[in-house]
Amino acid sequence: MMRQAGIVTNVLFPCPSPSYTIHSFPGELIWVPMHGTGGDGTTDQSMNSVPCLLLLYESARFIIIYFHGNAEDLGRSHWFCCFLRDQFQVHVLAVEYPGYGVCLGRTDRESVMVNAHAGLRFVTHSLKLPLDRVKLFGRSIGTGPALMLAARYKVAGLVLVSPFINIKDLFQEKVGPFAAFVEEWFSNDKAMVQVQSATLIIHGQRDILIPCSHGRSLFDLCPSRKVFINPEFMEHNTNLTVDHGFLILPMFRFFALPDYSFQELHVPTWAFDKRRSPLYKKPDVQVCSRQKMGQSALDGGSGIMMPAGDLADPCPSLPRHHSSKHRSRFASGRGQSAPMPDALTQPTVLHSGPAPKRGYSFHDLNREEPDSECSICLPARRLDKVNLGCASWASDDVGKADTRGDPMERRSAS
């Protein structure tokens, strides 16, 4: 039995290498609880979450739950989900399969259906959308979970692209009588007779992987409103966007898209928390511990060190007249040990020459009026302006000559 399941898994779910990570598609990659959830997204097994793509369209009425094929994951099908959203103006929720992408687990029928039910439950319970605003879309192997949900829930619509009748009939066309030893996974023919939703089936005539006769048989079994599109030049992996007659026009005509709703869609914030993924790893955080500086540091031990990451500021050079005792108190800029000062004091500024600023002159003072220090502290022209009550201010260039004479003489004369 295990060997049979392995054969089915390798053929139906080859599980390609992941094309995305938990950090991909920010604002679109969400984590849906696998089991029942509360209002805050908490579950008994909170780490068991299903990665999904949620693409929103403003004021859209419908949401499409998309189940991709077996040779792709959410990363490879992201462009097609964006096409569905923009072309038909709908919300899109793409569900990942176990073993695909960043979704851990073993791929089998039960695990795939658990993820499918989790996606539908998130739409109805968390997004608060009723079933009459939900459309299911499955392609290739994705038609299995899409049909299983449609057989149980009456949704707004069902779209099947390149579907199959059942697994045994599909294997019988490939391996002949050995198909009797294959375990049945998805019986689409039994599920189709229970579908109560409008169904659109698209199957190309040149499909050699799943013959178009499978799509025709399912169309005949469908009891609800239905339409069958059978393009002549369409293969199994044909791009559905290259010809408007493959998907675009049938969707517009059959489902009367687009449609709008003025009800605002609220997405819970916990759905975007990537910590719900078992692949999440807590980032390394560097914490600076504050240690008490002992007496050894003051005596020249390894006390305060210069920063080792960014380039530290170079140690200021000491004046030549400083003694070796003062010079030894400074540590090098690369963390070398040196004696620390006993107390932090303001540095003593030693001037060996006149002030370098040209705006001040200590030699042009009026020798006849040695007490007129206001001519040094404040410019004379500014004092004149203040006494006159003018609102405008003149230039404060002290060194500029004043052609109106000495303001101190004018003030004394008045």
mmCIF file of C-alpha atoms in Angstrom:
data_model
loop_
_atom_site.group_PDB
_atom_site.id
_atom_site.type_symbol
_atom_site.label_atom_id
_atom_site.label_comp_id
_atom_site.label_asym_id
_atom_site.label_seq_id
_atom_site.Cartn_x
_atom_site.Cartn_y
_atom_site.Cartn_z
ATOM 1 C CA MET A 1 0.000 0.000 0.000
ATOM 2 C CA MET A 2 2.844 2.393 0.818
ATOM 3 C CA ARG A 3 4.470 1.581 -2.509
ATOM 4 C CA GLN A 4 1.226 2.334 -4.346
ATOM 5 C CA ALA A 5 0.903 5.644 -2.566
ATOM 6 C CA GLY A 6 4.495 6.458 -3.497
ATOM 7 C CA ILE A 7 3.768 5.829 -7.180
ATOM 8 C CA VAL A 8 0.726 8.095 -7.115
ATOM 9 C CA THR A 9 2.624 10.782 -5.243
ATOM 10 C CA ASN A 10 5.552 10.785 -7.664
ATOM 11 C CA VAL A 11 3.272 11.012 -10.695
ATOM 12 C CA LEU A 12 0.557 13.365 -9.453
ATOM 13 C CA PHE A 13 2.616 15.483 -7.052
ATOM 14 C CA PRO A 14 6.263 15.595 -8.182
ATOM 15 C CA CYS A 15 6.924 18.503 -5.745
ATOM 16 C CA PRO A 16 9.271 20.834 -7.658
ATOM 17 C CA SER A 17 11.952 22.777 -5.842
ATOM 18 C CA PRO A 18 10.555 25.793 -3.969
ATOM 19 C CA SER A 19 10.506 29.001 -5.998
ATOM 20 C CA TYR A 20 9.847 31.300 -3.032
ATOM 21 C CA THR A 21 10.557 31.695 0.669
ATOM 22 C CA ILE A 22 8.567 32.844 3.679
ATOM 23 C CA HIS A 23 9.903 36.349 3.021
ATOM 24 C CA SER A 24 8.605 36.476 -0.561
ATOM 25 C CA PHE A 25 5.552 38.439 -1.699
ATOM 26 C CA PRO A 26 5.272 40.871 1.237
ATOM 27 C CA GLY A 27 1.685 41.891 1.862
ATOM 28 C CA GLU A 28 0.405 38.948 -0.216
ATOM 29 C CA LEU A 29 1.782 35.793 1.417
ATOM 30 C CA ILE A 30 -0.406 34.895 4.386
ATOM 31 C CA TRP A 31 -0.596 32.031 6.869
ATOM 32 C CA VAL A 32 -3.986 30.390 7.223
ATOM 33 C CA PRO A 33 -4.690 28.225 10.289
ATOM 34 C CA MET A 34 -4.890 24.604 9.287
ATOM 35 C CA HIS A 35 -7.584 23.829 11.830
ATOM 36 C CA GLY A 36 -10.282 25.807 13.593
ATOM 37 C CA THR A 37 -9.288 29.294 14.671
ATOM 38 C CA GLY A 38 -10.425 31.938 17.057
ATOM 39 C CA GLY A 39 -10.884 35.594 16.306
ATOM 40 C CA ASP A 40 -7.201 36.303 16.868
ATOM 41 C CA GLY A 41 -5.968 33.425 14.744
ATOM 42 C CA THR A 42 -4.920 31.263 17.698
ATOM 43 C CA THR A 43 -5.315 27.518 17.424
ATOM 44 C CA ASP A 44 -4.389 24.494 19.454
ATOM 45 C CA GLN A 45 -1.547 23.983 17.005
ATOM 46 C CA SER A 46 -0.735 27.542 16.014
ATOM 47 C CA MET A 47 2.358 26.533 14.049
ATOM 48 C CA ASN A 48 0.277 24.368 11.684
ATOM 49 C CA SER A 49 -0.529 27.023 9.115
ATOM 50 C CA VAL A 50 -1.070 26.844 5.374
ATOM 51 C CA PRO A 51 0.834 29.339 3.209
ATOM 52 C CA CYS A 52 -1.494 31.081 0.774
ATOM 53 C CA LEU A 53 -1.388 33.987 -1.631
ATOM 54 C CA LEU A 54 -4.045 36.628 -1.026
ATOM 55 C CA LEU A 55 -4.396 39.167 -3.839
ATOM 56 C CA LEU A 56 -7.015 41.830 -3.204
ATOM 57 C CA TYR A 57 -8.909 43.958 -5.689
ATOM 58 C CA GLU A 58 -10.627 47.074 -4.415
ATOM 59 C CA SER A 59 -14.445 46.855 -4.303
ATOM 60 C CA ALA A 60 -14.468 43.349 -5.787
ATOM 61 C CA ARG A 61 -17.531 41.243 -5.056
ATOM 62 C CA PHE A 62 -16.175 37.735 -5.713
ATOM 63 C CA ILE A 63 -13.115 35.844 -4.564
ATOM 64 C CA ILE A 64 -11.506 32.991 -6.503
ATOM 65 C CA ILE A 65 -9.879 30.172 -4.533
ATOM 66 C CA TYR A 66 -7.212 28.841 -6.874
ATOM 67 C CA PHE A 67 -5.638 25.356 -6.834
ATOM 68 C CA HIS A 68 -2.569 25.165 -9.081
ATOM 69 C CA GLY A 69 -1.188 22.254 -11.100
ATOM 70 C CA ASN A 70 1.272 19.628 -9.942
ATOM 71 C CA ALA A 71 4.424 21.089 -11.551
ATOM 72 C CA GLU A 72 4.215 24.515 -9.904
ATOM 73 C CA ASP A 73 3.904 26.152 -6.519
ATOM 74 C CA LEU A 74 2.669 29.534 -5.327
ATOM 75 C CA GLY A 75 5.782 31.254 -6.614
ATOM 76 C CA ARG A 76 5.420 29.922 -10.153
ATOM 77 C CA SER A 77 1.677 30.542 -10.245
ATOM 78 C CA HIS A 78 1.870 34.054 -8.789
ATOM 79 C CA TRP A 79 1.741 35.718 -12.214
ATOM 80 C CA PHE A 80 -1.400 33.801 -13.181
ATOM 81 C CA CYS A 81 -3.110 34.731 -9.921
ATOM 82 C CA CYS A 82 -2.302 38.384 -10.626
ATOM 83 C CA PHE A 83 -3.801 37.925 -14.081
ATOM 84 C CA LEU A 84 -7.028 36.537 -12.620
ATOM 85 C CA ARG A 85 -7.266 39.427 -10.183
ATOM 86 C CA ASP A 86 -6.630 42.197 -12.707
ATOM 87 C CA GLN A 87 -8.511 40.699 -15.647
ATOM 88 C CA PHE A 88 -11.707 39.724 -13.842
ATOM 89 C CA GLN A 89 -11.446 42.241 -10.971
ATOM 90 C CA VAL A 90 -11.795 39.690 -8.196
ATOM 91 C CA HIS A 91 -9.969 38.761 -5.023
ATOM 92 C CA VAL A 92 -7.733 35.699 -5.366
ATOM 93 C CA LEU A 93 -6.692 33.210 -2.700
ATOM 94 C CA ALA A 94 -4.191 30.576 -3.891
ATOM 95 C CA VAL A 95 -3.726 27.583 -1.582
ATOM 96 C CA GLU A 96 -0.446 25.698 -1.321
ATOM 97 C CA TYR A 97 -0.161 21.890 -1.178
ATOM 98 C CA PRO A 98 1.812 20.024 1.515
ATOM 99 C CA GLY A 99 5.346 19.383 0.336
ATOM 100 C CA TYR A 100 5.219 22.299 -2.104
ATOM 101 C CA GLY A 101 6.999 25.607 -1.671
ATOM 102 C CA VAL A 102 7.276 26.522 2.014
ATOM 103 C CA CYS A 103 4.441 24.225 3.099
ATOM 104 C CA LEU A 104 5.864 21.307 5.037
ATOM 105 C CA GLY A 105 4.232 17.910 5.216
ATOM 106 C CA ARG A 106 3.605 14.809 3.198
ATOM 107 C CA THR A 107 1.586 15.051 0.020
ATOM 108 C CA ASP A 108 -1.457 12.790 -0.005
ATOM 109 C CA ARG A 109 -5.176 13.109 -0.514
ATOM 110 C CA GLU A 110 -5.999 13.825 3.122
ATOM 111 C CA SER A 111 -3.341 16.506 3.592
ATOM 112 C CA VAL A 112 -4.273 18.248 0.349
ATOM 113 C CA MET A 113 -7.927 18.383 1.377
ATOM 114 C CA VAL A 114 -6.997 19.698 4.837
ATOM 115 C CA ASN A 115 -5.289 22.656 3.175
ATOM 116 C CA ALA A 116 -8.212 23.132 0.801
ATOM 117 C CA HIS A 117 -10.723 23.240 3.657
ATOM 118 C CA ALA A 118 -8.448 25.625 5.557
ATOM 119 C CA GLY A 119 -8.479 28.041 2.629
ATOM 120 C CA LEU A 120 -12.262 27.978 2.325
ATOM 121 C CA ARG A 121 -12.689 28.314 6.091
ATOM 122 C CA PHE A 122 -10.442 31.376 6.110
ATOM 123 C CA VAL A 123 -12.574 33.016 3.434
ATOM 124 C CA THR A 124 -15.885 32.381 5.170
ATOM 125 C CA HIS A 125 -14.834 32.828 8.821
ATOM 126 C CA SER A 126 -11.977 35.340 8.762
ATOM 127 C CA LEU A 127 -12.780 37.373 5.648
ATOM 128 C CA LYS A 128 -16.533 37.087 6.364
ATOM 129 C CA LEU A 129 -17.454 36.306 2.759
ATOM 130 C CA PRO A 130 -20.503 34.106 2.112
ATOM 131 C CA LEU A 131 -20.361 31.113 -0.205
ATOM 132 C CA ASP A 132 -22.362 32.900 -2.901
ATOM 133 C CA ARG A 133 -19.352 35.192 -3.395
ATOM 134 C CA VAL A 134 -16.799 32.359 -3.668
ATOM 135 C CA LYS A 135 -15.667 30.758 -6.924
ATOM 136 C CA LEU A 136 -13.421 27.688 -7.055
ATOM 137 C CA PHE A 137 -10.750 27.372 -9.746
ATOM 138 C CA GLY A 138 -8.678 24.224 -10.293
ATOM 139 C CA ARG A 139 -6.210 23.264 -12.992
ATOM 140 C CA SER A 140 -4.919 19.767 -13.744
ATOM 141 C CA ILE A 141 -4.413 18.026 -10.396
ATOM 142 C CA GLY A 142 -5.956 21.091 -8.744
ATOM 143 C CA THR A 143 -9.334 20.083 -10.158
ATOM 144 C CA GLY A 144 -9.420 17.313 -7.532
ATOM 145 C CA PRO A 145 -9.649 19.506 -4.395
ATOM 146 C CA ALA A 146 -11.750 22.077 -6.262
ATOM 147 C CA LEU A 147 -14.362 19.458 -7.173
ATOM 148 C CA MET A 148 -14.338 17.953 -3.681
ATOM 149 C CA LEU A 149 -15.201 21.341 -2.181
ATOM 150 C CA ALA A 150 -17.810 22.115 -4.832
ATOM 151 C CA ALA A 151 -19.512 18.784 -4.159
ATOM 152 C CA ARG A 152 -19.903 19.697 -0.489
ATOM 153 C CA TYR A 153 -20.557 23.447 -0.622
ATOM 154 C CA LYS A 154 -22.776 25.393 -2.973
ATOM 155 C CA VAL A 155 -20.469 28.153 -4.152
ATOM 156 C CA ALA A 156 -20.935 30.894 -6.739
ATOM 157 C CA GLY A 157 -19.100 29.027 -9.482
ATOM 158 C CA LEU A 158 -16.627 26.300 -10.440
ATOM 159 C CA VAL A 159 -13.899 26.474 -13.098
ATOM 160 C CA LEU A 160 -12.043 23.322 -14.166
ATOM 161 C CA VAL A 161 -9.095 23.447 -16.584
ATOM 162 C CA SER A 162 -7.824 20.112 -17.965
ATOM 163 C CA PRO A 163 -9.654 17.954 -15.390
ATOM 164 C CA PHE A 164 -9.468 14.164 -15.037
ATOM 165 C CA ILE A 165 -12.216 11.645 -14.300
ATOM 166 C CA ASN A 166 -10.360 9.737 -11.585
ATOM 167 C CA ILE A 167 -6.856 8.552 -10.814
ATOM 168 C CA LYS A 168 -7.326 4.932 -11.873
ATOM 169 C CA ASP A 169 -8.690 5.820 -15.295
ATOM 170 C CA LEU A 170 -5.829 8.257 -15.769
ATOM 171 C CA PHE A 171 -3.236 5.607 -14.894
ATOM 172 C CA GLN A 172 -4.936 2.956 -16.991
ATOM 173 C CA GLU A 173 -4.323 5.008 -20.101
ATOM 174 C CA LYS A 174 -0.625 5.200 -19.193
ATOM 175 C CA VAL A 175 0.296 1.851 -17.610
ATOM 176 C CA GLY A 176 -2.578 -0.398 -18.659
ATOM 177 C CA PRO A 177 -3.621 -3.219 -16.283
ATOM 178 C CA PHE A 178 -1.143 -2.115 -13.621
ATOM 179 C CA ALA A 179 -3.592 0.677 -12.793
ATOM 180 C CA ALA A 180 -5.554 -1.844 -10.724
ATOM 181 C CA PHE A 181 -2.820 -1.627 -8.082
ATOM 182 C CA VAL A 182 -3.039 2.164 -7.858
ATOM 183 C CA GLU A 183 -4.861 3.693 -4.923
ATOM 184 C CA GLU A 184 -7.700 6.029 -5.801
ATOM 185 C CA TRP A 185 -7.170 9.590 -4.622
ATOM 186 C CA PHE A 186 -9.680 11.892 -6.293
ATOM 187 C CA SER A 187 -12.845 10.500 -7.825
ATOM 188 C CA ASN A 188 -13.947 13.533 -9.796
ATOM 189 C CA ASP A 189 -16.720 11.643 -11.532
ATOM 190 C CA LYS A 190 -18.403 10.830 -8.209
ATOM 191 C CA ALA A 191 -17.951 14.371 -6.954
ATOM 192 C CA MET A 192 -19.311 15.965 -10.137
ATOM 193 C CA VAL A 193 -22.780 14.495 -9.738
ATOM 194 C CA GLN A 194 -23.119 16.363 -6.423
ATOM 195 C CA VAL A 195 -22.099 19.787 -7.717
ATOM 196 C CA GLN A 196 -24.860 22.410 -7.492
ATOM 197 C CA SER A 197 -22.870 25.386 -8.749
ATOM 198 C CA ALA A 198 -22.470 26.800 -12.241
ATOM 199 C CA THR A 199 -19.544 24.941 -13.834
ATOM 200 C CA LEU A 200 -17.141 25.997 -16.586
ATOM 201 C CA ILE A 201 -14.915 23.235 -18.026
ATOM 202 C CA ILE A 202 -11.986 24.047 -20.332
ATOM 203 C CA HIS A 203 -10.041 21.222 -21.979
ATOM 204 C CA GLY A 204 -7.802 21.451 -25.048
ATOM 205 C CA GLN A 205 -8.020 19.012 -27.907
ATOM 206 C CA ARG A 206 -4.223 18.639 -28.070
ATOM 207 C CA ASP A 207 -3.849 17.634 -24.441
ATOM 208 C CA ILE A 208 -1.850 14.390 -24.443
ATOM 209 C CA LEU A 209 -1.263 14.248 -20.684
ATOM 210 C CA ILE A 210 -4.964 14.203 -19.767
ATOM 211 C CA PRO A 211 -7.083 13.546 -22.884
ATOM 212 C CA CYS A 212 -9.959 15.923 -23.509
ATOM 213 C CA SER A 213 -12.338 12.988 -23.215
ATOM 214 C CA HIS A 214 -12.013 13.334 -19.436
ATOM 215 C CA GLY A 215 -13.343 16.863 -19.579
ATOM 216 C CA ARG A 216 -16.190 15.842 -21.867
ATOM 217 C CA SER A 217 -17.204 13.011 -19.525
ATOM 218 C CA LEU A 218 -17.283 15.323 -16.517
ATOM 219 C CA PHE A 219 -19.333 17.820 -18.491
ATOM 220 C CA ASP A 220 -21.914 15.149 -19.226
ATOM 221 C CA LEU A 221 -22.089 14.214 -15.536
ATOM 222 C CA CYS A 222 -22.583 17.767 -14.296
ATOM 223 C CA PRO A 223 -26.220 18.278 -13.185
ATOM 224 C CA SER A 224 -26.098 22.077 -12.838
ATOM 225 C CA ARG A 225 -25.733 24.939 -15.293
ATOM 226 C CA LYS A 226 -22.596 24.297 -17.312
ATOM 227 C CA VAL A 227 -20.527 25.083 -20.389
ATOM 228 C CA PHE A 228 -17.691 23.168 -22.070
ATOM 229 C CA ILE A 229 -14.866 24.942 -23.923
ATOM 230 C CA ASN A 230 -12.777 22.682 -26.180
ATOM 231 C CA PRO A 231 -10.117 24.787 -27.976
ATOM 232 C CA GLU A 232 -8.572 23.110 -30.979
ATOM 233 C CA PHE A 233 -4.969 24.214 -30.494
ATOM 234 C CA MET A 234 -4.813 24.102 -26.716
ATOM 235 C CA GLU A 235 -2.423 21.688 -24.989
ATOM 236 C CA HIS A 236 -2.169 20.668 -21.347
ATOM 237 C CA ASN A 237 0.303 23.393 -20.376
ATOM 238 C CA THR A 238 -0.841 26.066 -22.810
ATOM 239 C CA ASN A 239 -0.800 29.607 -21.497
ATOM 240 C CA LEU A 240 -4.452 30.499 -21.003
ATOM 241 C CA THR A 241 -3.776 34.190 -21.572
ATOM 242 C CA VAL A 242 -2.468 33.945 -25.158
ATOM 243 C CA ASP A 243 -5.949 33.497 -26.638
ATOM 244 C CA HIS A 244 -9.033 35.312 -25.380
ATOM 245 C CA GLY A 245 -11.180 32.377 -26.408
ATOM 246 C CA PHE A 246 -9.511 29.986 -23.970
ATOM 247 C CA LEU A 247 -10.490 31.576 -20.666
ATOM 248 C CA ILE A 248 -11.184 35.316 -20.787
ATOM 249 C CA LEU A 249 -14.302 35.427 -22.955
ATOM 250 C CA PRO A 250 -15.908 32.295 -21.431
ATOM 251 C CA MET A 251 -15.437 33.709 -17.923
ATOM 252 C CA PHE A 252 -16.978 37.058 -18.845
ATOM 253 C CA ARG A 253 -19.965 35.530 -20.600
ATOM 254 C CA PHE A 254 -20.693 32.654 -18.231
ATOM 255 C CA PHE A 255 -20.224 34.360 -14.852
ATOM 256 C CA ALA A 256 -21.148 37.964 -15.735
ATOM 257 C CA LEU A 257 -17.882 39.353 -14.449
ATOM 258 C CA PRO A 258 -16.815 41.764 -13.099
ATOM 259 C CA ASP A 259 -19.095 42.608 -10.207
ATOM 260 C CA TYR A 260 -18.553 44.935 -7.277
ATOM 261 C CA SER A 261 -19.396 45.306 -3.615
ATOM 262 C CA PHE A 262 -19.213 48.356 -1.372
ATOM 263 C CA GLN A 263 -18.529 46.192 1.667
ATOM 264 C CA GLU A 264 -14.936 46.695 2.764
ATOM 265 C CA LEU A 265 -12.891 43.521 3.114
ATOM 266 C CA HIS A 266 -10.918 43.300 6.366
ATOM 267 C CA VAL A 267 -7.913 40.968 6.497
ATOM 268 C CA PRO A 268 -6.785 40.054 10.040
ATOM 269 C CA THR A 269 -3.287 41.221 10.828
ATOM 270 C CA TRP A 270 -2.239 37.877 12.291
ATOM 271 C CA ALA A 271 -2.554 36.306 8.836
ATOM 272 C CA PHE A 272 0.589 38.150 7.692
ATOM 273 C CA ASP A 273 2.677 36.995 10.659
ATOM 274 C CA LYS A 274 5.395 34.815 9.150
ATOM 275 C CA ARG A 275 6.212 33.489 12.614
ATOM 276 C CA ARG A 276 3.287 31.120 12.108
ATOM 277 C CA SER A 277 5.454 29.202 9.653
ATOM 278 C CA PRO A 278 7.569 26.344 11.056
ATOM 279 C CA LEU A 279 10.372 27.567 8.774
ATOM 280 C CA TYR A 280 10.600 30.868 10.607
ATOM 281 C CA LYS A 281 13.860 31.447 12.451
ATOM 282 C CA LYS A 282 14.234 34.162 15.031
ATOM 283 C CA PRO A 283 16.873 36.637 13.849
ATOM 284 C CA ASP A 284 20.056 36.954 15.842
ATOM 285 C CA VAL A 285 19.855 40.017 18.071
ATOM 286 C CA GLN A 286 23.046 41.543 19.408
ATOM 287 C CA VAL A 287 22.545 42.712 22.982
ATOM 288 C CA CYS A 288 25.050 45.011 24.642
ATOM 289 C CA SER A 289 25.466 43.987 28.261
ATOM 290 C CA ARG A 290 26.295 46.686 30.759
ATOM 291 C CA GLN A 291 29.093 45.465 33.005
ATOM 292 C CA LYS A 292 30.280 47.165 36.143
ATOM 293 C CA MET A 293 33.698 48.722 35.698
ATOM 294 C CA GLY A 294 35.933 47.453 38.452
ATOM 295 C CA GLN A 295 39.051 48.868 39.948
ATOM 296 C CA SER A 296 41.186 46.929 37.476
ATOM 297 C CA ALA A 297 39.859 49.078 34.664
ATOM 298 C CA LEU A 298 40.809 52.230 36.487
ATOM 299 C CA ASP A 299 44.246 50.836 37.130
ATOM 300 C CA GLY A 300 44.916 50.178 33.459
ATOM 301 C CA GLY A 301 42.974 46.967 32.821
ATOM 302 C CA SER A 302 40.647 46.285 29.919
ATOM 303 C CA GLY A 303 37.902 48.707 30.840
ATOM 304 C CA ILE A 304 36.099 50.946 28.357
ATOM 305 C CA MET A 305 36.922 49.924 24.787
ATOM 306 C CA MET A 306 36.542 51.850 21.582
ATOM 307 C CA PRO A 307 33.844 50.643 19.142
ATOM 308 C CA ALA A 308 35.037 47.783 16.958
ATOM 309 C CA GLY A 309 32.301 47.830 14.275
ATOM 310 C CA ASP A 310 32.137 51.273 12.708
ATOM 311 C CA LEU A 311 35.311 53.264 12.306
ATOM 312 C CA ALA A 312 36.053 54.975 15.587
ATOM 313 C CA ASP A 313 36.958 58.615 15.755
ATOM 314 C CA PRO A 314 40.749 59.057 15.720
ATOM 315 C CA CYS A 315 42.345 59.888 19.016
ATOM 316 C CA PRO A 316 43.106 63.631 19.239
ATOM 317 C CA SER A 317 46.793 64.481 19.109
ATOM 318 C CA LEU A 318 48.282 65.964 22.222
ATOM 319 C CA PRO A 319 50.159 69.247 22.303
ATOM 320 C CA ARG A 320 53.893 68.928 22.391
ATOM 321 C CA HIS A 321 54.170 70.581 25.774
ATOM 322 C CA HIS A 322 52.100 67.842 27.443
ATOM 323 C CA SER A 323 54.087 65.568 29.639
ATOM 324 C CA SER A 324 54.361 61.844 29.139
ATOM 325 C CA LYS A 325 52.176 61.395 32.187
ATOM 326 C CA HIS A 326 49.270 63.153 30.521
ATOM 327 C CA ARG A 327 49.929 61.429 27.208
ATOM 328 C CA SER A 328 49.680 57.973 28.757
ATOM 329 C CA ARG A 329 46.119 58.638 29.884
ATOM 330 C CA PHE A 330 44.775 58.411 26.363
ATOM 331 C CA ALA A 331 43.987 55.081 24.761
ATOM 332 C CA SER A 332 44.523 54.393 21.124
ATOM 333 C CA GLY A 333 41.573 54.410 18.733
ATOM 334 C CA ARG A 334 41.693 50.630 18.235
ATOM 335 C CA GLY A 335 40.937 49.468 21.760
ATOM 336 C CA GLN A 336 44.396 49.221 23.278
ATOM 337 C CA SER A 337 44.540 49.188 27.035
ATOM 338 C CA ALA A 338 45.597 52.409 28.703
ATOM 339 C CA PRO A 339 45.124 54.022 32.103
ATOM 340 C CA MET A 340 41.862 55.887 32.458
ATOM 341 C CA PRO A 341 41.603 59.336 34.054
ATOM 342 C CA ASP A 342 40.361 59.524 37.605
ATOM 343 C CA ALA A 343 37.599 61.957 36.732
ATOM 344 C CA LEU A 344 36.123 63.422 33.586
ATOM 345 C CA THR A 345 36.917 67.133 33.408
ATOM 346 C CA GLN A 346 36.526 69.780 30.754
ATOM 347 C CA PRO A 347 39.618 70.011 28.564
ATOM 348 C CA THR A 348 41.920 72.987 29.051
ATOM 349 C CA VAL A 349 42.185 75.099 25.908
ATOM 350 C CA LEU A 350 45.690 76.456 25.414
ATOM 351 C CA HIS A 351 46.124 79.343 22.994
ATOM 352 C CA SER A 352 49.603 79.992 21.672
ATOM 353 C CA GLY A 353 48.623 82.873 19.376
ATOM 354 C CA PRO A 354 45.918 85.410 18.574
ATOM 355 C CA ALA A 355 42.346 84.360 17.693
ATOM 356 C CA PRO A 356 42.217 83.155 14.074
ATOM 357 C CA LYS A 357 38.793 84.698 13.323
ATOM 358 C CA ARG A 358 39.182 87.707 11.115
ATOM 359 C CA GLY A 359 35.931 89.382 12.127
ATOM 360 C CA TYR A 360 37.351 90.534 15.452
ATOM 361 C CA SER A 361 40.197 92.966 15.947
ATOM 362 C CA PHE A 362 41.705 93.805 19.283
ATOM 363 C CA HIS A 363 44.102 96.483 17.962
ATOM 364 C CA ASP A 364 41.751 99.039 16.344
ATOM 365 C CA LEU A 365 40.037 100.213 19.504
ATOM 366 C CA ASN A 366 39.623 103.909 20.119
ATOM 367 C CA ARG A 367 42.412 104.786 22.558
ATOM 368 C CA GLU A 368 40.649 108.002 23.605
ATOM 369 C CA GLU A 369 37.627 106.043 24.951
ATOM 370 C CA PRO A 370 38.995 102.988 26.696
ATOM 371 C CA ASP A 371 35.716 102.376 28.563
ATOM 372 C CA SER A 372 33.505 102.066 25.473
ATOM 373 C CA GLU A 373 33.418 98.269 25.457
ATOM 374 C CA CYS A 374 30.059 98.278 23.691
ATOM 375 C CA SER A 375 31.848 98.904 20.420
ATOM 376 C CA ILE A 376 33.452 95.496 20.843
ATOM 377 C CA CYS A 377 30.472 93.515 22.127
ATOM 378 C CA LEU A 378 27.868 94.907 19.718
ATOM 379 C CA PRO A 379 28.415 96.555 16.361
ATOM 380 C CA ALA A 380 28.031 100.314 16.492
ATOM 381 C CA ARG A 381 25.599 100.449 13.580
ATOM 382 C CA ARG A 382 23.260 98.022 15.308
ATOM 383 C CA LEU A 383 23.139 100.198 18.418
ATOM 384 C CA ASP A 384 22.293 103.169 16.228
ATOM 385 C CA LYS A 385 19.449 101.249 14.622
ATOM 386 C CA VAL A 386 18.062 100.191 17.979
ATOM 387 C CA ASN A 387 17.984 103.767 19.276
ATOM 388 C CA LEU A 388 16.194 104.956 16.147
ATOM 389 C CA GLY A 389 13.561 102.210 16.397
ATOM 390 C CA CYS A 390 14.069 100.915 12.850
ATOM 391 C CA ALA A 391 12.769 97.457 11.976
ATOM 392 C CA SER A 392 15.430 96.654 9.408
ATOM 393 C CA TRP A 393 18.912 95.569 10.410
ATOM 394 C CA ALA A 394 22.113 96.680 8.773
ATOM 395 C CA SER A 395 25.095 94.479 8.029
ATOM 396 C CA ASP A 396 27.021 93.283 11.062
ATOM 397 C CA ASP A 397 30.412 93.338 9.388
ATOM 398 C CA VAL A 398 32.557 94.987 11.993
ATOM 399 C CA GLY A 399 35.508 95.344 9.724
ATOM 400 C CA LYS A 400 33.519 97.294 7.073
ATOM 401 C CA ALA A 401 34.114 101.046 7.069
ATOM 402 C CA ASP A 402 31.161 103.303 7.927
ATOM 403 C CA THR A 403 30.958 106.386 5.700
ATOM 404 C CA ARG A 404 28.525 108.160 8.027
ATOM 405 C CA GLY A 405 31.174 108.759 10.666
ATOM 406 C CA ASP A 406 31.618 107.421 14.133
ATOM 407 C CA PRO A 407 28.184 106.493 15.629
ATOM 408 C CA MET A 408 29.467 107.128 19.128
ATOM 409 C CA GLU A 409 30.284 110.718 18.171
ATOM 410 C CA ARG A 410 26.791 111.215 16.661
ATOM 411 C CA ARG A 411 25.167 109.874 19.816
ATOM 412 C CA SER A 412 27.258 112.117 22.095
ATOM 413 C CA ALA A 413 26.539 115.127 19.892
ATOM 414 C CA SER A 414 22.802 114.562 20.086
#
